[in-house]
């Protein structure tokens, strides 16, 4: 670069100047006293003069003329020689300078042009120059020696560091090798330990295997012994079952013979004051009970001792029933004979008193209120209705016998299944309300899926009737029981709840007819007036049993209050009246209702053909007509209005005649409702009836 060239030119010019050619002693301050003395002393030849003349001047004469070289430059060039040792310090004494050295280099250079003879410097200048040269040489030698020593020291340090690094590398390698050996040793120990543990575990497994094999052999022997024992027990059980089955057939045969004898007693009906229908009904129930026991025994291979004992108890009851009937007939015959004898005696006495031509007019039949004879109404239900009632009770009893194994099982798994199925069947029915149709459809679908064998979620678990062979019968029975219980409790307290419960029950009834039969069986058992059926008191029957037959709840020999009894009966009749008029809106409309309004007409006609009961008949008629009257009016129209007029004109007086002053509330409520309907010629839609808007919600 240009700046670099100018810099070197400047340095070269400085070096060529007088000041630039001066030699400086760098350490002169260390010898300050000597320097001052030398400056103040007179100049004299140094002991080094000879050496300077010898070595410096001669060398300068050989190389260049004196005119071109100054003494200072000559001495400086001479002193630059590498080997510089004065040989004879005394030789300089013969040398004396002719003139002092020129202080100015330029002046000396001019003078050198006019003289050819060399002017020797002064002795002091020579001495100084020699000292300077000597000092520089010594200093250079010291520097060289110091540099050499520093280099050797650095080489030693480098070698020491190299050796130390080598040793550290060796230590590192040894440490690494030691660590590898240690890790290898640890790994080998771990492997050996694992191997020992594996061997120990293997030995333990072998020991456990031998132990399990020994236990398995014992179990196999025990299982074989158990199988032989069970085979023997099965053989004995079959033999005992065959004996019991033959005994059951014998009991059934005797039962049928006794039933024929019971039917034959119908000819004595005119003699008896007690109704024979109760005896015949109980006899039919006992026959059906033994038939059910035999059918259940046939399905389960052989009858049990309990079944045989139950059949024997039924036969004994049939014998007692027939014996009681025979006693009744005997007493009736004796009374009839005695009455005939007394009548004959009285007739003879009258004839003797009044003469042979006198005779007495027979009394007229008694007439009830309203001018109609009491003989027009019955006390007992029609035979065909009673047969229907008995068939439903037998079907319910048969269903109970079918899942008896599930209910009486001691197995924890079976108990859990039974509990899950019962919850899955009853909880959805408890959730039925008048909130929304979509919620009602969800409940219906859940019940239908359960009855169809599909798994449903209940209590966070999946439940299905296929978990147990008796699961479907159990669910059907519990579901029907829950529907009736909802009528007994929920509908009795909230009359509007009858319709959502009834529409679900009707839809399930349509898809699963057996559930409907079980609903009727439960309803008839808890509320016999829904048949309608008025149970009669039998001779020898406990009062509590008779009260239970009438529908009362008896707990600890205490009968429930009449108001609570009527409330429960009212709830169940309202549920029944809602079922017969409602259909599931999402079902098949082409099929007829499984238990429609014709059964409501039958119930109303039959209850009007029976003698009314105090407080009960008026309550049930009001509840039935309030819930189902509008539907019956639309269905039967004129005929229905004729029946209402009949109730007002003929049946009201009969109810009023048997109703005490403290029980007139239900009668007055029925009378006011009926008079209002006849006055307006319309029966209002019941409160809570499900409309189309309900299903859209």
GROMACS .gro file of C-alpha atoms in nm, residues 141-593:
model
  453
  141UNK     CA    1   2.582  -1.361   2.429
  142UNK     CA    2   2.388  -1.339   2.753
  143UNK     CA    3   2.069  -1.301   2.554
  144UNK     CA    4   2.165  -1.594   2.340
  145UNK     CA    5   2.256  -1.794   2.647
  146UNK     CA    6   1.937  -1.686   2.819
  147UNK     CA    7   1.736  -1.770   2.514
  148UNK     CA    8   1.910  -2.104   2.493
  149UNK     CA    9   1.847  -2.168   2.860
  150UNK     CA   10   1.484  -2.052   2.820
  151UNK     CA   11   1.449  -2.279   2.519
  152UNK     CA   12   1.602  -2.566   2.712
  153UNK     CA   13   1.380  -2.486   3.008
  154UNK     CA   14   1.077  -2.470   2.781
  155UNK     CA   15   1.184  -2.793   2.617
  156UNK     CA   16   1.221  -2.945   2.962
  157UNK     CA   17   0.883  -2.810   3.058
  158UNK     CA   18   0.731  -2.933   2.734
  159UNK     CA   19   0.898  -3.269   2.789
  160UNK     CA   20   0.782  -3.270   3.150
  161UNK     CA   21   0.432  -3.174   3.041
  162UNK     CA   22   0.447  -3.435   2.770
  163UNK     CA   23   0.563  -3.693   3.018
  164UNK     CA   24   0.299  -3.579   3.265
  165UNK     CA   25   0.032  -3.590   2.992
  166UNK     CA   26   0.159  -3.931   2.891
  167UNK     CA   27   0.145  -4.045   3.253
  168UNK     CA   28  -0.200  -3.893   3.292
  169UNK     CA   29  -0.307  -4.064   2.971
  170UNK     CA   30  -0.168  -4.388   3.109
  171UNK     CA   31  -0.352  -4.326   3.437
  172UNK     CA   32  -0.667  -4.244   3.244
  173UNK     CA   33  -0.626  -4.558   3.037
  174UNK     CA   34  -0.560  -4.755   3.353
  175UNK     CA   35  -0.862  -4.595   3.524
  176UNK     CA   36  -1.076  -4.658   3.218
  177UNK     CA   37  -0.952  -5.014   3.197
  178UNK     CA   38  -1.015  -5.052   3.571
  179UNK     CA   39  -1.366  -4.911   3.528
  180UNK     CA   40  -1.429  -5.146   3.236
  181UNK     CA   41  -1.301  -5.437   3.442
  182UNK     CA   42  -1.519  -5.326   3.732
  183UNK     CA   43  -1.826  -5.286   3.509
  184UNK     CA   44  -1.753  -5.618   3.349
  185UNK     CA   45  -1.715  -5.770   3.694
  186UNK     CA   46  -2.040  -5.608   3.811
  187UNK     CA   47  -2.215  -5.722   3.495
  188UNK     CA   48  -2.080  -6.071   3.543
  189UNK     CA   49  -2.193  -6.065   3.905
  190UNK     CA   50  -2.535  -5.940   3.801
  191UNK     CA   51  -2.556  -6.207   3.536
  192UNK     CA   52  -2.444  -6.469   3.783
  193UNK     CA   53  -2.695  -6.337   4.036
  194UNK     CA   54  -2.968  -6.335   3.772
  195UNK     CA   55  -2.866  -6.682   3.671
  196UNK     CA   56  -2.877  -6.795   4.032
  197UNK     CA   57  -3.216  -6.627   4.080
  198UNK     CA   58  -3.343  -6.779   3.755
  199UNK     CA   59  -3.222  -7.118   3.868
  200UNK     CA   60  -3.382  -7.061   4.207
  201UNK     CA   61  -3.705  -6.943   4.044
  202UNK     CA   62  -3.693  -7.239   3.809
  203UNK     CA   63  -3.645  -7.472   4.103
  204UNK     CA   64  -3.930  -7.298   4.282
  205UNK     CA   65  -4.151  -7.334   3.975
  206UNK     CA   66  -4.056  -7.697   3.950
  207UNK     CA   67  -4.144  -7.744   4.315
  208UNK     CA   68  -4.473  -7.559   4.267
  209UNK     CA   69  -4.541  -7.759   3.955
  210UNK     CA   70  -4.480  -8.080   4.144
  211UNK     CA   71  -4.701  -7.953   4.425
  212UNK     CA   72  -4.974  -7.849   4.184
  213UNK     CA   73  -4.945  -8.175   3.998
  214UNK     CA   74  -4.984  -8.355   4.329
  215UNK     CA   75  -5.286  -8.138   4.417
  216UNK     CA   76  -5.429  -8.186   4.068
  217UNK     CA   77  -5.392  -8.559   4.099
  218UNK     CA   78  -5.567  -8.543   4.434
  219UNK     CA   79  -5.841  -8.328   4.283
  220UNK     CA   80  -5.874  -8.564   3.991
  221UNK     CA   81  -5.909  -8.854   4.229
  222UNK     CA   82  -6.155  -8.654   4.437
  223UNK     CA   83  -6.342  -8.550   4.122
  224UNK     CA   84  -6.359  -8.909   4.010
  225UNK     CA   85  -6.484  -9.012   4.352
  226UNK     CA   86  -6.729  -8.723   4.345
  227UNK     CA   87  -6.846  -8.822   3.999
  228UNK     CA   88  -6.901  -9.178   4.112
  229UNK     CA   89  -7.078  -9.048   4.421
  230UNK     CA   90  -7.290  -8.807   4.215
  231UNK     CA   91  -7.372  -9.083   3.969
  232UNK     CA   92  -7.486  -9.296   4.259
  233UNK     CA   93  -7.681  -9.005   4.406
  234UNK     CA   94  -7.832  -8.931   4.066
  235UNK     CA   95  -7.939  -9.291   4.036
  236UNK     CA   96  -8.091  -9.281   4.382
  237UNK     CA   97  -8.249  -8.944   4.306
  238UNK     CA   98  -8.402  -9.082   3.987
  239UNK     CA   99  -8.538  -9.377   4.173
  240UNK     CA  100  -8.674  -9.151   4.446
  241UNK     CA  101  -8.804  -8.911   4.179
  242UNK     CA  102  -8.984  -9.192   4.002
  243UNK     CA  103  -9.138  -9.298   4.331
  244UNK     CA  104  -9.240  -8.938   4.405
  245UNK     CA  105  -9.375  -8.893   4.053
  246UNK     CA  106  -9.590  -9.207   4.089
  247UNK     CA  107  -9.701  -9.074   4.426
  248UNK     CA  108  -9.788  -8.739   4.266
  249UNK     CA  109  -9.989  -8.914   3.997
  250UNK     CA  110 -10.173  -9.102   4.269
  251UNK     CA  111 -10.236  -8.777   4.458
  252UNK     CA  112 -10.360  -8.609   4.140
  253UNK     CA  113 -10.592  -8.900   4.072
  254UNK     CA  114 -10.735  -8.880   4.421
  255UNK     CA  115 -10.760  -8.501   4.389
  256UNK     CA  116 -10.960  -8.534   4.067
  257UNK     CA  117 -11.191  -8.788   4.230
  258UNK     CA  118 -11.248  -8.552   4.522
  259UNK     CA  119 -11.309  -8.269   4.274
  260UNK     CA  120 -11.576  -8.480   4.105
  261UNK     CA  121 -11.734  -8.541   4.442
  262UNK     CA  122 -11.722  -8.166   4.504
  263UNK     CA  123 -11.895  -8.101   4.171
  264UNK     CA  124 -12.152  -8.366   4.254
  265UNK     CA  125 -12.249  -8.172   4.563
  266UNK     CA  126 -12.405  -7.908   4.333
  267UNK     CA  127 -12.732  -8.099   4.365
  268UNK     CA  128 -12.744  -8.002   4.731
  269UNK     CA  129 -12.708  -7.633   4.647
  270UNK     CA  130 -13.070  -7.562   4.729
  271UNK     CA  131 -13.022  -7.701   5.078
  272UNK     CA  132 -12.712  -7.500   5.168
  273UNK     CA  133 -12.712  -7.150   5.304
  274UNK     CA  134 -12.344  -7.119   5.217
  275UNK     CA  135 -12.248  -7.051   4.857
  276UNK     CA  136 -12.086  -7.356   4.691
  277UNK     CA  137 -11.888  -7.136   4.453
  278UNK     CA  138 -11.621  -7.073   4.716
  279UNK     CA  139 -11.577  -7.449   4.769
  280UNK     CA  140 -11.562  -7.514   4.396
  281UNK     CA  141 -11.321  -7.226   4.341
  282UNK     CA  142 -11.085  -7.351   4.608
  283UNK     CA  143 -11.114  -7.706   4.476
  284UNK     CA  144 -11.022  -7.586   4.127
  285UNK     CA  145 -10.726  -7.394   4.270
  286UNK     CA  146 -10.600  -7.706   4.449
  287UNK     CA  147 -10.637  -7.915   4.133
  288UNK     CA  148 -10.449  -7.652   3.934
  289UNK     CA  149 -10.183  -7.641   4.204
  290UNK     CA  150 -10.114  -8.014   4.179
  291UNK     CA  151 -10.121  -7.994   3.797
  292UNK     CA  152  -9.868  -7.711   3.813
  293UNK     CA  153  -9.646  -7.912   4.048
  294UNK     CA  154  -9.652  -8.209   3.810
  295UNK     CA  155  -9.576  -7.989   3.507
  296UNK     CA  156  -9.289  -7.823   3.690
  297UNK     CA  157  -9.160  -8.161   3.798
  298UNK     CA  158  -9.175  -8.287   3.439
  299UNK     CA  159  -8.970  -7.988   3.323
  300UNK     CA  160  -8.710  -8.041   3.596
  301UNK     CA  161  -8.689  -8.419   3.536
  302UNK     CA  162  -8.823  -8.535   3.872
  303UNK     CA  163  -9.023  -8.385   4.158
  304UNK     CA  164  -8.861  -8.290   4.485
  305UNK     CA  165  -8.965  -8.383   4.835
  306UNK     CA  166  -9.097  -8.029   4.884
  307UNK     CA  167  -9.318  -8.066   4.577
  308UNK     CA  168  -9.454  -8.393   4.705
  309UNK     CA  169  -9.515  -8.243   5.049
  310UNK     CA  170  -9.691  -7.945   4.891
  311UNK     CA  171  -9.909  -8.177   4.684
  312UNK     CA  172  -9.992  -8.381   4.993
  313UNK     CA  173 -10.088  -8.063   5.179
  314UNK     CA  174 -10.309  -7.962   4.886
  315UNK     CA  175 -10.473  -8.305   4.886
  316UNK     CA  176 -10.525  -8.289   5.261
  317UNK     CA  177 -10.680  -7.944   5.220
  318UNK     CA  178 -10.904  -8.087   4.948
  319UNK     CA  179 -11.008  -8.366   5.180
  320UNK     CA  180 -11.079  -8.116   5.458
  321UNK     CA  181 -11.270  -7.901   5.209
  322UNK     CA  182 -11.481  -8.196   5.101
  323UNK     CA  183 -11.529  -8.303   5.462
  324UNK     CA  184 -11.643  -7.952   5.555
  325UNK     CA  185 -11.876  -7.950   5.259
  326UNK     CA  186 -12.010  -8.291   5.365
  327UNK     CA  187 -12.069  -8.158   5.714
  328UNK     CA  188 -12.246  -7.857   5.569
  329UNK     CA  189 -12.459  -8.081   5.354
  330UNK     CA  190 -12.533  -8.308   5.650
  331UNK     CA  191 -12.630  -8.014   5.867
  332UNK     CA  192 -12.837  -7.867   5.586
  333UNK     CA  193 -13.014  -8.199   5.534
  334UNK     CA  194 -13.083  -8.227   5.904
  335UNK     CA  195 -13.211  -7.872   5.915
  336UNK     CA  196 -13.420  -7.933   5.606
  337UNK     CA  197 -13.564  -8.251   5.751
  338UNK     CA  198 -13.631  -8.079   6.082
  339UNK     CA  199 -13.790  -7.783   5.907
  340UNK     CA  200 -14.003  -8.015   5.697
  341UNK     CA  201 -14.115  -8.201   6.008
  342UNK     CA  202 -14.195  -7.877   6.186
  343UNK     CA  203 -14.376  -7.745   5.883
  344UNK     CA  204 -14.571  -8.068   5.855
  345UNK     CA  205 -14.664  -8.051   6.222
  346UNK     CA  206 -14.768  -7.686   6.191
  347UNK     CA  207 -14.966  -7.762   5.876
  348UNK     CA  208 -15.148  -8.047   6.048
  349UNK     CA  209 -15.223  -7.828   6.348
  350UNK     CA  210 -15.351  -7.548   6.123
  351UNK     CA  211 -15.566  -7.787   5.928
  352UNK     CA  212 -15.709  -7.918   6.247
  353UNK     CA  213 -15.785  -7.568   6.372
  354UNK     CA  214 -15.916  -7.407   6.049
  355UNK     CA  215 -16.058  -7.705   5.875
  356UNK     CA  216 -15.951  -7.892   5.563
  357UNK     CA  217 -16.050  -7.612   5.323
  358UNK     CA  218 -15.832  -7.343   5.473
  359UNK     CA  219 -15.501  -7.273   5.306
  360UNK     CA  220 -15.244  -6.994   5.328
  361UNK     CA  221 -15.114  -6.772   5.048
  362UNK     CA  222 -14.735  -6.790   4.994
  363UNK     CA  223 -14.545  -6.472   5.083
  364UNK     CA  224 -14.440  -6.234   4.801
  365UNK     CA  225 -14.068  -6.203   4.719
  366UNK     CA  226 -13.890  -5.918   4.889
  367UNK     CA  227 -13.829  -5.607   4.687
  368UNK     CA  228 -13.531  -5.378   4.712
  369UNK     CA  229 -13.516  -5.003   4.671
  370UNK     CA  230 -13.643  -4.872   4.343
  371UNK     CA  231 -13.913  -5.130   4.313
  372UNK     CA  232 -13.697  -5.410   4.164
  373UNK     CA  233 -13.646  -5.746   4.324
  374UNK     CA  234 -13.321  -5.831   4.498
  375UNK     CA  235 -13.319  -6.157   4.307
  376UNK     CA  236 -13.215  -5.958   3.995
  377UNK     CA  237 -12.860  -5.908   4.134
  378UNK     CA  238 -12.594  -6.167   4.219
  379UNK     CA  239 -12.342  -6.194   4.495
  380UNK     CA  240 -12.086  -6.407   4.315
  381UNK     CA  241 -11.913  -6.350   3.986
  382UNK     CA  242 -12.007  -6.533   3.668
  383UNK     CA  243 -11.853  -6.875   3.615
  384UNK     CA  244 -11.674  -6.777   3.294
  385UNK     CA  245 -11.519  -6.474   3.465
  386UNK     CA  246 -11.414  -6.690   3.758
  387UNK     CA  247 -11.251  -6.940   3.524
  388UNK     CA  248 -11.062  -6.656   3.357
  389UNK     CA  249 -10.955  -6.527   3.698
  390UNK     CA  250 -10.837  -6.875   3.802
  391UNK     CA  251 -10.642  -6.925   3.479
  392UNK     CA  252 -10.454  -6.600   3.536
  393UNK     CA  253 -10.369  -6.697   3.895
  394UNK     CA  254 -10.250  -7.041   3.782
  395UNK     CA  255 -10.033  -6.881   3.513
  396UNK     CA  256  -9.884  -6.647   3.773
  397UNK     CA  257  -9.817  -6.936   4.011
  398UNK     CA  258  -9.662  -7.137   3.730
  399UNK     CA  259  -9.434  -6.843   3.646
  400UNK     CA  260  -9.320  -6.824   4.009
  401UNK     CA  261  -9.240  -7.196   4.008
  402UNK     CA  262  -9.042  -7.151   3.688
  403UNK     CA  263  -8.786  -6.909   3.836
  404UNK     CA  264  -8.792  -7.062   4.185
  405UNK     CA  265  -8.440  -7.193   4.134
  406UNK     CA  266  -8.311  -6.840   4.072
  407UNK     CA  267  -8.483  -6.685   4.374
  408UNK     CA  268  -8.381  -6.962   4.615
  409UNK     CA  269  -8.025  -7.002   4.487
  410UNK     CA  270  -7.748  -6.964   4.745
  411UNK     CA  271  -7.485  -6.892   4.480
  412UNK     CA  272  -7.348  -6.537   4.505
  413UNK     CA  273  -7.329  -6.502   4.126
  414UNK     CA  274  -7.691  -6.606   4.088
  415UNK     CA  275  -7.794  -6.363   4.361
  416UNK     CA  276  -7.608  -6.083   4.185
  417UNK     CA  277  -7.777  -6.166   3.853
  418UNK     CA  278  -8.117  -6.174   4.023
  419UNK     CA  279  -8.055  -5.835   4.184
  420UNK     CA  280  -7.934  -5.679   3.856
  421UNK     CA  281  -8.233  -5.814   3.664
  422UNK     CA  282  -8.476  -5.690   3.927
  423UNK     CA  283  -8.323  -5.342   3.918
  424UNK     CA  284  -8.323  -5.337   3.537
  425UNK     CA  285  -8.695  -5.430   3.536
  426UNK     CA  286  -8.825  -5.208   3.816
  427UNK     CA  287  -8.615  -4.890   3.801
  428UNK     CA  288  -8.739  -4.780   3.452
  429UNK     CA  289  -9.101  -4.822   3.567
  430UNK     CA  290  -9.029  -4.605   3.871
  431UNK     CA  291  -8.892  -4.335   3.638
  432UNK     CA  292  -9.218  -4.303   3.439
  433UNK     CA  293  -9.365  -3.955   3.480
  434UNK     CA  294  -9.562  -3.689   3.293
  435UNK     CA  295  -9.250  -3.487   3.203
  436UNK     CA  296  -9.206  -3.556   2.830
  437UNK     CA  297  -9.294  -3.810   2.565
  438UNK     CA  298  -8.931  -3.850   2.452
  439UNK     CA  299  -8.830  -3.960   2.800
  440UNK     CA  300  -9.123  -4.202   2.806
  441UNK     CA  301  -9.017  -4.352   2.473
  442UNK     CA  302  -8.664  -4.399   2.606
  443UNK     CA  303  -8.799  -4.588   2.908
  444UNK     CA  304  -9.025  -4.801   2.687
  445UNK     CA  305  -8.738  -4.892   2.454
  446UNK     CA  306  -8.522  -4.993   2.751
  447UNK     CA  307  -8.793  -5.223   2.893
  448UNK     CA  308  -8.865  -5.370   2.549
  449UNK     CA  309  -8.494  -5.436   2.488
  450UNK     CA  310  -8.463  -5.610   2.824
  451UNK     CA  311  -8.761  -5.836   2.751
  452UNK     CA  312  -8.627  -5.905   2.399
  453UNK     CA  313  -8.301  -6.044   2.536
  454UNK     CA  314  -8.085  -5.747   2.444
  455UNK     CA  315  -7.829  -5.615   2.694
  456UNK     CA  316  -7.924  -5.291   2.871
  457UNK     CA  317  -7.732  -5.065   3.106
  458UNK     CA  318  -7.840  -5.073   3.469
  459UNK     CA  319  -7.635  -4.939   3.758
  460UNK     CA  320  -7.328  -4.898   3.539
  461UNK     CA  321  -7.333  -5.265   3.427
  462UNK     CA  322  -7.466  -5.447   3.125
  463UNK     CA  323  -7.766  -5.666   3.212
  464UNK     CA  324  -7.947  -5.923   2.998
  465UNK     CA  325  -8.210  -6.191   3.063
  466UNK     CA  326  -7.985  -6.437   2.880
  467UNK     CA  327  -7.749  -6.443   3.179
  468UNK     CA  328  -7.973  -6.703   3.341
  469UNK     CA  329  -8.219  -6.953   3.183
  470UNK     CA  330  -8.488  -6.837   3.426
  471UNK     CA  331  -8.407  -6.468   3.379
  472UNK     CA  332  -8.689  -6.388   3.133
  473UNK     CA  333  -8.963  -6.538   3.355
  474UNK     CA  334  -8.822  -6.353   3.656
  475UNK     CA  335  -8.811  -6.018   3.472
  476UNK     CA  336  -9.164  -6.059   3.333
  477UNK     CA  337  -9.305  -6.137   3.677
  478UNK     CA  338  -9.122  -5.851   3.852
  479UNK     CA  339  -9.210  -5.605   3.576
  480UNK     CA  340  -9.582  -5.686   3.601
  481UNK     CA  341  -9.565  -5.667   3.979
  482UNK     CA  342  -9.397  -5.324   3.958
  483UNK     CA  343  -9.665  -5.186   3.720
  484UNK     CA  344  -9.941  -5.285   3.962
  485UNK     CA  345  -9.743  -5.149   4.256
  486UNK     CA  346  -9.709  -4.815   4.077
  487UNK     CA  347 -10.087  -4.806   4.047
  488UNK     CA  348 -10.121  -4.896   4.414
  489UNK     CA  349  -9.878  -4.626   4.529
  490UNK     CA  350  -9.800  -4.363   4.265
  491UNK     CA  351 -10.141  -4.342   4.093
  492UNK     CA  352 -10.317  -4.354   4.429
  493UNK     CA  353 -10.129  -4.037   4.532
  494UNK     CA  354 -10.114  -3.864   4.190
  495UNK     CA  355 -10.410  -3.950   3.965
  496UNK     CA  356 -10.246  -3.796   3.655
  497UNK     CA  357  -9.966  -4.054   3.672
  498UNK     CA  358 -10.210  -4.327   3.563
  499UNK     CA  359 -10.185  -4.232   3.195
  500UNK     CA  360  -9.805  -4.241   3.130
  501UNK     CA  361  -9.776  -4.563   3.333
  502UNK     CA  362 -10.074  -4.714   3.152
  503UNK     CA  363  -9.952  -4.626   2.801
  504UNK     CA  364  -9.616  -4.793   2.867
  505UNK     CA  365  -9.786  -5.096   3.021
  506UNK     CA  366 -10.024  -5.117   2.723
  507UNK     CA  367  -9.736  -5.102   2.474
  508UNK     CA  368  -9.539  -5.370   2.661
  509UNK     CA  369  -9.858  -5.580   2.685
  510UNK     CA  370  -9.904  -5.557   2.308
  511UNK     CA  371  -9.549  -5.673   2.233
  512UNK     CA  372  -9.519  -5.919   2.522
  513UNK     CA  373  -9.865  -6.070   2.597
  514UNK     CA  374  -9.742  -6.277   2.890
  515UNK     CA  375  -9.650  -5.959   3.078
  516UNK     CA  376 -10.008  -5.840   3.031
  517UNK     CA  377 -10.149  -6.164   3.176
  518UNK     CA  378  -9.917  -6.128   3.474
  519UNK     CA  379 -10.027  -5.765   3.520
  520UNK     CA  380 -10.391  -5.881   3.536
  521UNK     CA  381 -10.299  -6.162   3.776
  522UNK     CA  382 -10.124  -5.922   4.013
  523UNK     CA  383 -10.405  -5.668   3.980
  524UNK     CA  384 -10.675  -5.928   4.054
  525UNK     CA  385 -10.483  -6.060   4.352
  526UNK     CA  386 -10.428  -5.719   4.511
  527UNK     CA  387 -10.760  -5.571   4.403
  528UNK     CA  388 -11.022  -5.849   4.357
  529UNK     CA  389 -11.280  -5.581   4.266
  530UNK     CA  390 -11.101  -5.535   3.933
  531UNK     CA  391 -11.228  -5.882   3.826
  532UNK     CA  392 -11.494  -5.795   3.967
  533UNK     CA  393 -11.492  -6.051   4.247
  534UNK     CA  394 -11.621  -6.025   4.603
  535UNK     CA  395 -11.444  -6.295   4.808
  536UNK     CA  396 -11.671  -6.477   5.052
  537UNK     CA  397 -11.587  -6.583   5.402
  538UNK     CA  398 -11.541  -6.959   5.440
  539UNK     CA  399 -11.603  -7.155   5.750
  540UNK     CA  400 -11.286  -7.220   5.940
  541UNK     CA  401 -11.099  -6.940   5.759
  542UNK     CA  402 -10.890  -6.705   5.970
  543UNK     CA  403 -11.019  -6.349   5.976
  544UNK     CA  404 -10.680  -6.210   5.872
  545UNK     CA  405 -10.670  -6.437   5.567
  546UNK     CA  406 -11.016  -6.325   5.466
  547UNK     CA  407 -10.918  -5.961   5.506
  548UNK     CA  408 -10.616  -6.019   5.285
  549UNK     CA  409 -10.843  -6.177   5.023
  550UNK     CA  410 -11.053  -5.860   5.031
  551UNK     CA  411 -10.739  -5.657   4.953
  552UNK     CA  412 -10.657  -5.520   5.297
  553UNK     CA  413 -10.298  -5.506   5.420
  554UNK     CA  414 -10.256  -5.689   5.748
  555UNK     CA  415  -9.934  -5.643   5.944
  556UNK     CA  416  -9.880  -5.782   6.293
  557UNK     CA  417 -10.253  -5.862   6.319
  558UNK     CA  418 -10.335  -5.494   6.246
  559UNK     CA  419 -10.557  -5.414   5.951
  560UNK     CA  420 -10.494  -5.093   5.758
  561UNK     CA  421 -10.733  -4.800   5.785
  562UNK     CA  422 -11.034  -4.788   5.555
  563UNK     CA  423 -10.922  -4.461   5.393
  564UNK     CA  424 -10.583  -4.602   5.300
  565UNK     CA  425 -10.747  -4.920   5.170
  566UNK     CA  426 -10.985  -4.724   4.947
  567UNK     CA  427 -10.699  -4.505   4.826
  568UNK     CA  428 -10.499  -4.809   4.710
  569UNK     CA  429 -10.801  -4.972   4.544
  570UNK     CA  430 -10.876  -4.642   4.371
  571UNK     CA  431 -10.520  -4.618   4.233
  572UNK     CA  432 -10.530  -4.969   4.088
  573UNK     CA  433 -10.877  -4.923   3.933
  574UNK     CA  434 -10.763  -4.594   3.777
  575UNK     CA  435 -10.456  -4.765   3.630
  576UNK     CA  436 -10.676  -5.046   3.491
  577UNK     CA  437 -10.922  -4.793   3.343
  578UNK     CA  438 -10.633  -4.607   3.177
  579UNK     CA  439 -10.476  -4.924   3.034
  580UNK     CA  440 -10.792  -5.042   2.855
  581UNK     CA  441 -10.832  -4.711   2.666
  582UNK     CA  442 -10.468  -4.627   2.578
  583UNK     CA  443 -10.236  -4.771   2.315
  584UNK     CA  444  -9.866  -4.718   2.258
  585UNK     CA  445  -9.853  -4.447   1.984
  586UNK     CA  446  -9.550  -4.601   1.811
  587UNK     CA  447  -9.697  -4.951   1.786
  588UNK     CA  448  -9.878  -5.134   1.509
  589UNK     CA  449 -10.219  -4.969   1.470
  590UNK     CA  450 -10.352  -5.251   1.254
  591UNK     CA  451 -10.366  -5.490   1.548
  592UNK     CA  452 -10.640  -5.462   1.807
  593UNK     CA  453 -10.581  -5.359   2.166
   0.00000   0.00000   0.00000
